Amino acid sequence: MEHMATIMGQISQAAAPRDNSKAPAFKTPSMKEPDSFDGTQAHKLRGFILYGQLILHNAPENCFSDRKKVLYSTCSLTDRAGKWIEPYLSNISNEDPSYLPNNWQLFETQLFTVFGDPNEAKKAEQELDNLRMKESGHVCF
């Protein structure tokens, strides 16, 4: 736990604006913090990502870099997902754009690869195939 606390401190420092006089504070009016994602429930991953994007887009004046988006999102990763991201965060000083903590698209892709449902598209297709129209004109599953 001490190691994780150290890493979280490094994240806070890395995500902090370099010049506080120019960067506005992060605000999310009327939006609660995202729920944590522990990596055990694949069906919650898409919602976790979408809600995080909503929070980040809610304050466009902040112009979040990919790095800040990833670091903000990692604060909500716990248990299995937190352990997965930990090695990347231990080398937080790496500023290479292709390094996972600096690349939102790569971060999102890797989350879905590691924790997503590999059969998500097939399940959605099957659900669509199973839709039937009732006599009343309503769709039933």
Coordinates of C-alpha atoms in Angstrom, one line a residue, residues 6-138:
T6 CA 4.0 6.9 -3.4
I7 CA 2.8 6.3 -7.0
M8 CA -0.4 8.2 -6.4
G9 CA 1.7 11.1 -5.1
Q10 CA 3.9 11.0 -8.3
I11 CA 0.7 11.0 -10.4
S12 CA -0.6 14.1 -8.6
Q13 CA 2.7 15.9 -9.2
A14 CA 2.9 14.8 -12.9
A15 CA -0.7 15.9 -13.5
A16 CA -0.4 19.2 -11.7
P17 CA -0.2 22.2 -14.0
R18 CA 3.4 23.5 -14.4
D19 CA 2.3 27.2 -14.0
N20 CA -0.7 27.5 -11.7
S21 CA -1.3 31.1 -12.7
K22 CA -2.2 30.1 -16.3
A23 CA -4.0 26.8 -15.8
P24 CA -7.5 26.8 -14.4
A25 CA -8.4 24.4 -11.6
F26 CA -10.1 21.2 -12.6
K27 CA -13.8 21.5 -12.0
T28 CA -16.7 19.2 -12.7
P29 CA -19.9 21.2 -11.9
S30 CA -22.8 18.9 -11.1
M31 CA -20.8 15.7 -11.8
K32 CA -19.7 13.2 -9.2
E33 CA -16.3 11.5 -9.3
P34 CA -16.3 8.4 -11.5
D35 CA -17.0 5.1 -9.9
S36 CA -13.9 2.9 -9.5
F37 CA -13.1 0.1 -11.9
D38 CA -11.6 -3.0 -10.4
G39 CA -11.2 -5.0 -13.6
T40 CA -13.5 -7.9 -12.6
Q41 CA -16.7 -6.8 -14.3
A42 CA -16.1 -6.3 -18.0
H43 CA -19.6 -5.0 -18.6
K44 CA -18.8 -1.9 -16.5
L45 CA -15.7 -1.0 -18.5
R46 CA -17.4 0.9 -21.3
G47 CA -19.4 2.9 -18.7
F48 CA -16.3 3.7 -16.8
I49 CA -14.5 5.0 -19.9
L50 CA -17.5 7.0 -21.1
Y51 CA -18.2 8.6 -17.8
G52 CA -14.5 9.5 -17.5
Q53 CA -14.7 11.1 -20.9
L54 CA -17.8 13.1 -19.9
I55 CA -16.1 14.5 -16.8
L56 CA -13.0 15.5 -18.9
H57 CA -15.1 17.0 -21.6
N58 CA -17.2 18.9 -19.1
A59 CA -14.3 21.3 -18.6
P60 CA -12.9 21.9 -22.1
E61 CA -11.3 25.1 -21.0
N62 CA -8.8 22.9 -19.2
C63 CA -7.5 21.4 -22.4
F64 CA -6.4 18.1 -20.9
S65 CA -3.5 16.4 -22.5
D66 CA -3.6 12.7 -23.1
R67 CA -1.2 12.3 -20.1
K68 CA -3.5 14.1 -17.7
K69 CA -6.6 12.2 -19.0
V70 CA -4.8 8.9 -18.4
L71 CA -3.5 9.9 -15.0
Y72 CA -6.9 11.2 -13.9
S73 CA -8.5 7.9 -15.0
T74 CA -5.9 5.7 -13.3
C75 CA -6.9 7.3 -9.9
S76 CA -10.2 5.3 -10.3
L77 CA -8.5 2.0 -11.1
T78 CA -8.5 -0.4 -8.1
D79 CA -7.7 -4.0 -7.3
R80 CA -6.8 -6.0 -10.4
A81 CA -7.0 -3.0 -12.7
G82 CA -4.9 -1.0 -10.3
K83 CA -2.3 -3.7 -10.2
W84 CA -2.2 -3.7 -14.0
I85 CA -1.4 0.0 -14.3
E86 CA 1.0 0.1 -11.4
P87 CA 4.2 -0.9 -13.4
Y88 CA 3.5 1.9 -15.9
L89 CA 3.1 4.4 -13.2
S90 CA 6.3 3.4 -11.5
N91 CA 8.1 4.9 -14.5
I92 CA 5.9 8.1 -14.7
S93 CA 8.8 10.3 -15.7
N94 CA 8.9 8.7 -19.1
E95 CA 7.5 11.3 -21.5
D96 CA 7.6 9.3 -24.7
P97 CA 4.3 9.9 -26.5
S98 CA 3.9 6.1 -27.2
Y99 CA 4.3 5.2 -23.5
L100 CA 0.9 4.1 -22.2
P101 CA 0.4 6.8 -19.5
N102 CA 1.0 9.5 -22.2
N103 CA -1.4 8.2 -24.8
W104 CA -5.2 8.2 -24.1
Q105 CA -6.0 6.0 -27.2
L106 CA -3.5 3.4 -26.2
F107 CA -4.7 3.4 -22.6
E108 CA -8.3 2.9 -23.7
T109 CA -7.4 0.2 -26.2
Q110 CA -5.3 -1.7 -23.6
L111 CA -8.1 -1.4 -21.0
F112 CA -10.5 -3.0 -23.4
T113 CA -7.9 -5.7 -24.4
V114 CA -7.1 -6.7 -20.9
F115 CA -10.4 -6.1 -19.0
G116 CA -13.1 -5.9 -21.7
D117 CA -15.5 -8.6 -22.9
P118 CA -14.0 -10.3 -25.9
N119 CA -17.5 -11.4 -27.0
E120 CA -19.1 -8.0 -26.6
A121 CA -19.8 -7.4 -30.3
K122 CA -21.1 -11.0 -30.8
K123 CA -23.4 -10.7 -27.8
A124 CA -24.8 -7.5 -29.1
E125 CA -25.4 -9.0 -32.5
Q126 CA -27.2 -12.0 -30.9
E127 CA -29.4 -9.7 -28.8
L128 CA -30.3 -7.8 -32.0
D129 CA -31.1 -11.1 -33.8
N130 CA -33.3 -12.2 -30.9
L131 CA -35.5 -9.1 -31.0
R132 CA -39.1 -9.8 -31.9
M133 CA -42.0 -7.6 -32.6
K134 CA -45.1 -8.2 -30.5
E135 CA -48.6 -7.8 -31.9
S136 CA -48.9 -4.6 -29.9
G137 CA -46.0 -3.1 -31.9
H138 CA -43.6 -3.2 -29.0

